[in-house]
Amino acid sequence: MKEVFAYIIGLGAAVMMPLIFTILGTLIGIKFSKAIKSGLLVGVGFVGLGVVTGLLTSSLGPALKGMTDLYELNLPFFDLGWPAAAAVAYSTAVGAFIIPVCLGVNVLMLLTGTTRTVNIDLWNYWHFAFIGAMVFFVSGSLAWAFYAAIVLYVITLCMADFTAKGFQAYYKGMEGISIPQPFCQSFTPFAVVIGWLLDRIPGFDRLNVDAEGMKKKFGLLGEPLFLGLLIGMAIGALRCESLAAVKSSLPSILKLGVTLGAVMELIPRITGLFIEGLKPISEATRSMVERKFSGLKGLSIGMSPALVIGHPTTLVVSILLIPVILFLSVLLPGNKFLPLASLAGVFYLFPCVLPVTKGNVLKTFAVGLVALVVGLYFVTDLTPAFSKAIDAADLSDIRVPDGFEGGAALDFASALWCWLIYHLTVSFKWIGAVGAGLLALGMCVVNFIWIRKTSGCESAETRDGNV
């Protein structure tokens, strides 16, 4: 079973997801031609996103490596990036069974009224597999591994429900969709708390500038394309040791600037392919589930956050944060991790943050900054367990290079829910595990009450002829 899943996952998201969505679309009653077109569009979206994010990391990597060499930065934990983490996750005993186990939990929660989300974002199930892998290789217990994975899954589904209404209201064309991805949902608490604190600062509400407002106010300077150009050139210049070196490196500096500008421009266009491909699947799945499970109304279909990472505010704040967080990673006492391969994952921090901040660039930047600073310490803390999972998976193409003490990925290990559940399950043994279970159960109870309450309101409105 492990080998079968490892082979399938080895195909990559660009091949695996079109197959899954073509089969799923056919099973739920979509015409085969339409189902295969939807699946292929999703595959094209993954290919395009992979090309663009690969371009980002391959372009930024040498420039950032030049900066670390120039300023003699010594951070001993190597950034493997999320693709390595996903491959490791699905190559373990937990990963081999994580999809059927989580789908079973999802159905159980639907039947008990503790969720309204049908999670078909199967590729991102690797997050649940990886926390299980870390727990397994540290504790040696497969039972605890699945327990941690299921607790994380339950919490993520509840968070997807809690944020679904705001998500659908903020993003146009996302009706009936939620985001059950633990990395994205880990930053929602940061957004709520930091947003509340910033709103208490006198006069801060006057600084409500969104990405579209920046375009109007600053003209060309407010365009994500131009911001990418400027920041890319700045990073390229910072790796030069003198003004003469800047002059001689001007062609490569300009190229890096244009490349970052291209990334800012291309990502929104690529995410349009995801929307076009996933929309028919989403609508048909929602309709089918509501028919099969009588009484389940107002369902949301759990989709990949890749659908919305092309939002202008996400692009602007992500590109602004990249140089800032690199600078801070060197200065923060106790941090041992320099994000390089994970930089493309910064875009995925904001899908569930923007509905809370209403796209306010300053507020979103503050949320991202605090979340990433805390996240660096999470990564530093989880790297030993992360490295143990990598070593135990024994994949020939995934290794921590010589000279580094361990490896991790910002776009997993910096997630609040992953860090919290890992430590509750491993560090605090039975007491922590019971606490994690009670947290998940408490969120289910709150979600159950909220679903019953909102379902009652919808029924009353329908009877009154208001809907």
Coordinates of C-alpha atoms in Angstrom, one line a residue:
M1 CA 0.0 0.0 0.0
K2 CA 2.8 2.3 0.9
E3 CA 4.6 1.6 -2.4
V4 CA 1.4 2.2 -4.4
F5 CA 0.8 5.6 -2.8
A6 CA 4.4 6.5 -3.2
Y7 CA 4.2 5.7 -6.9
I8 CA 1.0 7.8 -7.3
I9 CA 2.3 10.7 -5.3
G10 CA 5.6 10.4 -7.3
L11 CA 3.6 11.5 -10.4
G12 CA 3.3 14.9 -8.8
A13 CA 0.3 17.2 -8.3
A14 CA 0.3 18.1 -12.0
V15 CA -0.5 14.5 -13.0
M16 CA -2.3 13.2 -9.9
M17 CA -4.8 16.0 -9.5
P18 CA -6.2 15.8 -13.1
L19 CA -6.6 12.1 -12.7
I20 CA -8.4 12.5 -9.4
F21 CA -10.7 15.3 -10.6
T22 CA -11.5 13.5 -13.9
I23 CA -12.5 10.4 -12.0
L24 CA -14.4 12.4 -9.4
G25 CA -16.2 14.5 -12.0
T26 CA -17.3 11.4 -13.9
L27 CA -18.5 9.7 -10.7
I28 CA -20.6 12.7 -9.6
G29 CA -22.4 12.9 -13.0
I30 CA -20.4 15.4 -15.1
K31 CA -20.0 14.4 -18.7
F32 CA -16.7 12.7 -19.3
S33 CA -15.5 15.3 -21.8
K34 CA -16.2 18.1 -19.4
A35 CA -14.7 16.2 -16.4
I36 CA -11.5 15.6 -18.3
K37 CA -11.3 19.2 -19.4
S38 CA -11.7 20.4 -15.8
G39 CA -9.1 17.9 -14.6
L40 CA -6.6 19.0 -17.3
L41 CA -7.1 22.7 -16.5
V42 CA -6.3 21.9 -12.9
G43 CA -3.2 20.1 -14.1
V44 CA -2.2 23.0 -16.3
G45 CA -2.7 25.3 -13.3
F46 CA -0.3 23.2 -11.2
V47 CA 2.2 23.1 -14.0
G48 CA 2.0 26.8 -14.4
L49 CA 2.2 27.5 -10.7
G50 CA 5.2 25.1 -10.4
V51 CA 7.0 26.8 -13.3
V52 CA 6.4 30.3 -11.8
T53 CA 7.3 29.4 -8.2
G54 CA 10.3 27.5 -9.5
L55 CA 11.3 30.6 -11.4
L56 CA 11.0 32.6 -8.2
T57 CA 13.1 30.3 -6.1
S58 CA 15.7 29.6 -8.8
S59 CA 16.1 33.3 -9.4
L60 CA 16.1 34.4 -5.8
G61 CA 18.2 31.5 -4.6
P62 CA 21.6 32.5 -6.0
A63 CA 21.0 36.2 -5.1
L64 CA 20.1 35.3 -1.5
K65 CA 23.0 32.8 -1.3
G66 CA 25.3 35.6 -2.4
M67 CA 23.9 37.8 0.4
T68 CA 24.5 35.0 3.0
D69 CA 28.1 34.5 1.8
L70 CA 28.8 38.3 1.6
Y71 CA 27.6 39.0 5.1
E72 CA 28.9 35.6 6.5
L73 CA 25.5 34.5 7.7
N74 CA 25.6 31.1 9.6
L75 CA 22.2 29.5 9.9
P76 CA 22.6 25.7 10.2
F77 CA 19.1 24.5 9.3
F78 CA 18.6 23.8 5.6
D79 CA 15.4 24.8 3.8
L80 CA 14.1 21.8 1.9
G81 CA 10.8 23.4 0.8
W82 CA 7.3 21.9 0.8
P83 CA 7.7 19.5 -2.2
A84 CA 10.3 17.6 -0.2
A85 CA 8.0 17.5 2.8
A86 CA 5.1 16.2 0.7
A87 CA 7.2 13.5 -0.8
V88 CA 8.4 12.4 2.6
A89 CA 4.8 12.5 4.0
Y90 CA 3.4 10.2 1.4
S91 CA 6.3 7.8 1.6
T92 CA 5.5 6.8 5.2
A93 CA 3.1 4.3 6.7
V94 CA 0.9 7.2 7.8
G95 CA 0.9 8.7 4.3
A96 CA -0.2 5.4 2.7
F97 CA -3.5 5.4 4.5
I98 CA -4.0 9.1 5.2
I99 CA -6.5 9.8 2.3
P100 CA -9.0 7.0 3.1
V101 CA -8.7 7.7 6.9
C102 CA -9.3 11.4 6.5
L103 CA -12.2 10.9 4.0
G104 CA -13.8 8.6 6.5
V105 CA -13.4 11.2 9.3
N106 CA -14.9 13.9 6.9
V107 CA -18.0 11.7 6.2
L108 CA -18.5 11.0 9.9
M109 CA -18.4 14.7 10.7
L110 CA -20.8 15.4 7.9
L111 CA -23.3 12.8 9.3
T112 CA -22.9 14.1 12.9
G113 CA -23.4 17.7 11.8
T114 CA -20.0 18.8 13.0
T115 CA -18.8 20.1 9.7
R116 CA -20.2 21.6 6.5
T117 CA -17.0 21.2 4.5
V118 CA -16.5 18.4 2.0
N119 CA -12.7 18.3 1.6
I120 CA -11.7 17.2 -1.9
D121 CA -8.3 19.0 -1.8
L122 CA -6.7 15.6 -1.7
W123 CA -3.2 16.8 -2.7
N124 CA -2.9 18.9 0.5
Y125 CA -3.7 15.8 2.7
W126 CA 0.1 15.6 2.8
H127 CA 0.1 18.1 5.7
F128 CA -1.9 15.6 7.8
A129 CA 0.4 12.8 6.7
F130 CA 3.5 14.7 7.6
I131 CA 2.5 15.6 11.2
G132 CA 1.7 11.9 11.6
A133 CA 5.1 11.0 10.2
M134 CA 6.9 13.3 12.6
V135 CA 5.0 11.9 15.6
F136 CA 5.6 8.3 14.4
F137 CA 9.3 8.6 13.9
V138 CA 9.8 10.4 17.3
S139 CA 7.4 8.4 19.4
G140 CA 7.6 5.1 17.5
S141 CA 3.8 4.7 17.8
L142 CA 1.6 4.4 14.7
A143 CA -1.5 4.9 16.8
W144 CA -0.3 8.2 18.1
A145 CA 0.7 9.2 14.6
F146 CA -2.8 8.7 13.3
Y147 CA -4.2 10.3 16.3
A148 CA -2.2 13.5 15.7
A149 CA -3.1 13.5 12.0
I150 CA -6.9 13.1 12.7
V151 CA -6.9 15.8 15.4
L152 CA -5.2 18.2 12.9
Y153 CA -7.7 17.2 10.3
V154 CA -10.7 17.8 12.5
I155 CA -9.4 21.2 13.7
T156 CA -8.8 22.2 10.1
L157 CA -12.3 21.2 8.9
C158 CA -13.8 23.3 11.8
M159 CA -11.5 26.2 10.9
A160 CA -12.6 25.9 7.3
D161 CA -16.2 26.2 8.4
F162 CA -15.5 29.1 10.7
T163 CA -13.9 31.1 7.9
A164 CA -16.1 29.9 5.0
K165 CA -18.6 32.8 5.1
G166 CA -16.0 35.5 5.3
F167 CA -13.9 33.8 2.6
Q168 CA -16.8 33.5 0.2
A169 CA -17.9 37.1 0.8
Y170 CA -14.4 38.5 0.3
Y171 CA -13.3 36.6 -2.8
K172 CA -15.5 37.1 -5.9
G173 CA -16.7 33.8 -7.5
M174 CA -15.8 31.6 -4.5
E175 CA -19.4 30.9 -3.5
G176 CA -19.7 27.5 -1.8
I177 CA -15.9 27.0 -1.4
S178 CA -13.8 26.8 1.8
I179 CA -10.1 26.3 2.5
P180 CA -9.4 23.2 4.7
Q181 CA -5.6 23.5 4.5
P182 CA -3.8 23.6 7.9
F183 CA -1.0 25.9 6.8
C184 CA -3.4 28.6 5.7
Q185 CA -5.8 28.2 8.6
S186 CA -2.9 28.5 11.1
F187 CA -2.7 32.2 10.3
T188 CA -6.3 33.0 10.9
P189 CA -5.9 33.3 14.7
F190 CA -2.9 35.7 14.1
A191 CA -5.2 37.8 11.8
V192 CA -8.0 38.0 14.3
V193 CA -5.8 38.9 17.3
I194 CA -3.4 41.3 15.5
G195 CA -6.3 42.9 13.6
W196 CA -8.2 43.5 16.8
L197 CA -5.1 45.1 18.4
L198 CA -4.4 47.4 15.4
D199 CA -8.0 48.5 15.4
R200 CA -7.4 49.8 19.0
I201 CA -4.7 52.2 17.8
P202 CA -6.2 55.7 17.3
G203 CA -6.2 56.7 13.7
F204 CA -5.1 53.4 12.3
D205 CA -8.5 52.9 10.6
R206 CA -7.5 55.9 8.4
L207 CA -4.6 53.9 6.9
N208 CA -7.0 51.5 5.1
V209 CA -5.1 51.1 1.8
D210 CA -5.8 48.0 -0.3
A211 CA -3.9 46.9 -3.4
E212 CA -6.4 48.6 -5.7
G213 CA -6.2 51.7 -3.7
M214 CA -2.4 51.6 -4.0
K215 CA -2.7 51.6 -7.7
K216 CA -4.9 54.6 -7.7
K217 CA -2.9 56.5 -5.1
F218 CA 0.6 55.7 -6.3
G219 CA 0.0 54.9 -9.9
L220 CA 2.8 52.8 -11.4
L221 CA 4.5 52.5 -7.9
G222 CA 1.4 50.8 -6.6
E223 CA 1.3 48.1 -9.3
P224 CA 2.4 44.6 -8.1
L225 CA 4.3 44.2 -11.3
F226 CA 6.4 47.3 -10.6
L227 CA 6.8 46.5 -6.9
G228 CA 8.3 43.1 -7.9
L229 CA 10.7 44.8 -10.3
L230 CA 11.9 47.2 -7.6
I231 CA 12.3 44.6 -4.9
G232 CA 14.1 42.2 -7.2
M233 CA 16.5 44.9 -8.2
A234 CA 17.1 45.8 -4.5
I235 CA 17.9 42.1 -3.6
G236 CA 20.2 41.8 -6.6
A237 CA 22.1 45.0 -5.5
L238 CA 22.4 43.9 -1.9
R239 CA 24.5 40.9 -2.9
C240 CA 27.1 43.2 -4.3
E241 CA 30.0 44.2 -2.1
S242 CA 30.7 47.6 -3.6
L243 CA 29.2 50.2 -6.0
A244 CA 31.6 49.0 -8.7
A245 CA 30.2 45.5 -8.3
V246 CA 26.7 46.9 -8.6
K247 CA 27.7 48.5 -11.9
S248 CA 29.2 45.3 -13.3
S249 CA 26.3 43.2 -12.1
L250 CA 23.6 45.6 -13.5
P251 CA 22.4 43.1 -16.2
S252 CA 21.8 40.3 -13.6
I253 CA 20.2 42.9 -11.2
L254 CA 17.8 44.0 -13.9
K255 CA 17.0 40.4 -14.9
L256 CA 16.2 39.5 -11.3
G257 CA 13.9 42.6 -11.1
V258 CA 12.0 41.7 -14.3
T259 CA 11.7 38.1 -13.1
L260 CA 10.1 39.0 -9.8
G261 CA 7.8 41.4 -11.7
A262 CA 6.9 38.6 -14.1
V263 CA 6.0 36.3 -11.1
M264 CA 3.7 39.0 -9.7
E265 CA 2.0 39.3 -13.1
L266 CA 1.7 35.6 -14.0
I267 CA 0.4 34.1 -10.7
P268 CA -3.0 35.8 -10.9
R269 CA -3.4 34.6 -14.5
I270 CA -2.5 31.0 -13.6
T271 CA -4.9 30.9 -10.7
G272 CA -7.6 31.7 -13.2
L273 CA -7.0 28.3 -14.6
F274 CA -7.6 26.6 -11.2
I275 CA -10.9 28.5 -10.9
E276 CA -12.0 27.5 -14.4
G277 CA -11.1 23.9 -13.8
L278 CA -12.3 23.4 -10.2
K279 CA -15.6 25.4 -10.4
P280 CA -17.7 22.7 -12.3
I281 CA -16.3 20.0 -10.0
S282 CA -17.1 22.1 -6.9
E283 CA -20.6 22.8 -7.9
A284 CA -21.4 19.2 -9.0
T285 CA -19.9 17.8 -5.8
R286 CA -21.9 20.1 -3.6
S287 CA -25.1 19.3 -5.4
M288 CA -24.5 15.5 -5.3
V289 CA -23.6 15.5 -1.6
E290 CA -26.7 17.5 -0.7
R291 CA -28.8 15.1 -2.7
K292 CA -27.2 12.0 -1.1
F293 CA -27.1 13.4 2.5
S294 CA -30.6 14.7 2.9
G295 CA -30.8 17.7 5.3
L296 CA -27.2 18.8 4.6
K297 CA -27.7 22.2 3.2
G298 CA -25.2 25.1 2.9
L299 CA -22.3 22.8 2.3
S300 CA -18.8 24.1 1.3
I301 CA -16.4 22.3 -0.9
G302 CA -12.9 22.3 0.4
M303 CA -10.5 23.4 -2.3
S304 CA -6.8 24.3 -2.7
P305 CA -5.8 27.8 -1.6
A306 CA -4.0 28.1 -5.0
L307 CA -7.4 29.4 -6.2
V308 CA -6.9 32.8 -4.6
I309 CA -3.1 33.3 -4.2
G310 CA -3.2 35.6 -7.2
H311 CA -5.1 38.3 -5.2
P312 CA -3.3 41.7 -5.6
T313 CA -2.9 42.2 -1.8
T314 CA -1.4 38.7 -1.4
L315 CA 1.1 39.4 -4.1
V316 CA 2.1 42.9 -2.8
V317 CA 2.5 41.8 0.8
S318 CA 4.3 38.6 0.0
I319 CA 6.9 40.3 -2.2
L320 CA 7.4 43.0 0.5
L321 CA 7.7 40.4 3.3
I322 CA 10.3 38.3 1.5
P323 CA 13.3 40.6 2.0
V324 CA 12.1 41.7 5.4
I325 CA 11.8 38.2 6.8
L326 CA 15.2 37.2 5.3
F327 CA 16.8 40.2 7.1
L328 CA 15.1 39.3 10.4
S329 CA 15.9 35.6 10.2
V330 CA 19.6 36.7 10.6
L331 CA 19.0 39.0 13.5
L332 CA 16.5 37.1 15.5
P333 CA 18.2 35.5 18.6
G334 CA 17.8 31.8 18.7
N335 CA 16.7 31.4 15.1
K336 CA 18.7 28.8 13.1
F337 CA 16.6 28.7 9.8
L338 CA 17.1 30.8 6.7
P339 CA 14.1 30.5 4.3
L340 CA 15.1 30.0 0.7
A341 CA 13.3 27.1 -1.0
S342 CA 10.2 27.9 1.0
L343 CA 9.9 31.5 -0.2
A344 CA 7.3 30.5 -2.8
G345 CA 5.1 29.3 0.0
V346 CA 4.8 32.8 1.5
F347 CA 1.9 33.4 -0.9
Y348 CA -0.1 30.7 0.8
L349 CA 0.0 32.5 4.1
F350 CA -2.7 35.0 3.2
P351 CA -5.8 33.3 1.6
C352 CA -7.6 33.1 5.0
V353 CA -6.0 36.3 6.3
L354 CA -7.4 38.7 3.7
P355 CA -11.1 38.2 4.6
V356 CA -10.2 39.2 8.2
T357 CA -8.1 42.2 7.3
K358 CA -10.4 43.1 4.4
G359 CA -7.4 43.4 2.1
N360 CA -5.8 46.3 4.1
V361 CA -2.2 46.1 3.0
L362 CA -0.7 47.5 6.2
K363 CA -2.8 45.3 8.4
T364 CA -2.1 42.3 6.3
F365 CA 1.7 43.0 6.3
A366 CA 1.6 43.3 10.1
V367 CA -0.1 39.9 10.4
G368 CA 2.3 38.3 8.0
L369 CA 5.3 39.8 9.7
V370 CA 4.3 38.6 13.2
A371 CA 3.2 35.2 11.9
L372 CA 6.5 34.6 10.1
V373 CA 8.7 35.8 12.9
V374 CA 6.9 33.4 15.3
G375 CA 7.0 30.8 12.5
L376 CA 10.8 30.9 12.3
Y377 CA 11.0 29.9 15.9
F378 CA 8.4 27.1 15.2
V379 CA 10.6 25.8 12.4
T380 CA 13.8 26.0 14.5
D381 CA 12.0 24.0 17.2
L382 CA 10.5 21.3 14.9
T383 CA 13.6 20.8 12.7
P384 CA 15.0 17.8 14.8
A385 CA 11.7 15.9 14.4
F386 CA 11.4 17.1 10.7
S387 CA 14.9 15.8 10.0
K388 CA 14.2 12.5 11.7
A389 CA 11.2 12.0 9.4
I390 CA 13.3 12.8 6.4
D391 CA 16.1 10.3 7.4
A392 CA 13.6 7.6 8.2
A393 CA 11.7 8.0 4.9
D394 CA 15.1 7.2 3.2
L395 CA 14.3 8.9 -0.2
S396 CA 17.4 9.0 -2.4
D397 CA 16.7 12.4 -3.8
I398 CA 15.8 14.2 -0.5
R399 CA 18.8 14.7 1.7
V400 CA 20.0 17.4 4.1
P401 CA 23.3 18.7 2.5
D402 CA 26.6 18.1 4.3
G403 CA 27.5 21.0 6.6
F404 CA 23.9 21.5 7.9
E405 CA 22.6 20.2 11.2
G406 CA 19.0 19.5 9.9
G407 CA 16.3 20.3 7.4
A408 CA 12.8 21.7 7.5
A409 CA 10.3 23.8 5.5
L410 CA 8.8 27.1 6.4
D411 CA 5.6 26.3 4.6
F412 CA 4.7 23.5 7.0
A413 CA 6.7 23.7 10.2
S414 CA 5.8 27.4 10.7
A415 CA 2.1 26.6 11.0
L416 CA 0.6 27.2 14.4
W417 CA -1.8 24.1 14.4
C418 CA 1.0 21.7 13.3
W419 CA 3.4 23.0 15.9
L420 CA 0.8 22.9 18.7
I421 CA -0.6 19.5 18.0
Y422 CA 2.9 18.0 17.6
H423 CA 4.0 19.2 21.0
L424 CA 0.7 18.3 22.7
T425 CA 1.0 14.8 21.3
V426 CA 4.7 14.2 21.8
S427 CA 6.1 16.6 24.4
F428 CA 3.2 16.3 26.9
K429 CA 2.4 12.7 26.4
W430 CA -1.0 11.6 27.6
I431 CA -2.0 14.9 29.2
G432 CA -1.2 16.8 26.0
A433 CA -2.8 14.3 23.8
V434 CA -6.0 14.5 25.9
G435 CA -5.8 18.3 25.6
A436 CA -5.4 18.1 21.8
G437 CA -8.4 15.8 21.6
L438 CA -10.5 18.1 23.9
L439 CA -9.6 21.1 21.7
A440 CA -10.7 19.3 18.6
L441 CA -13.9 18.0 20.3
G442 CA -14.6 21.5 21.7
M443 CA -14.3 23.0 18.2
C444 CA -16.7 20.3 16.9
V445 CA -19.3 21.2 19.6
V446 CA -19.0 24.9 18.8
N447 CA -19.3 24.1 15.1
F448 CA -22.3 21.8 15.7
I449 CA -24.2 24.5 17.6
W450 CA -23.3 27.2 15.0
I451 CA -24.5 24.9 12.1
R452 CA -27.7 24.1 13.9
K453 CA -28.3 27.8 14.6
T454 CA -27.6 29.0 11.1
S455 CA -29.6 26.1 9.5
G456 CA -32.5 27.2 11.7
C457 CA -32.2 30.8 10.5
E458 CA -32.0 29.7 6.8
S459 CA -35.1 27.5 7.3
A460 CA -37.0 30.4 8.9
E461 CA -36.1 32.7 6.1
T462 CA -37.2 30.2 3.5
R463 CA -40.6 29.8 5.1
D464 CA -41.0 33.5 5.3
G465 CA -40.3 33.8 1.6
N466 CA -37.2 35.9 2.1
V467 CA -34.9 33.5 0.2

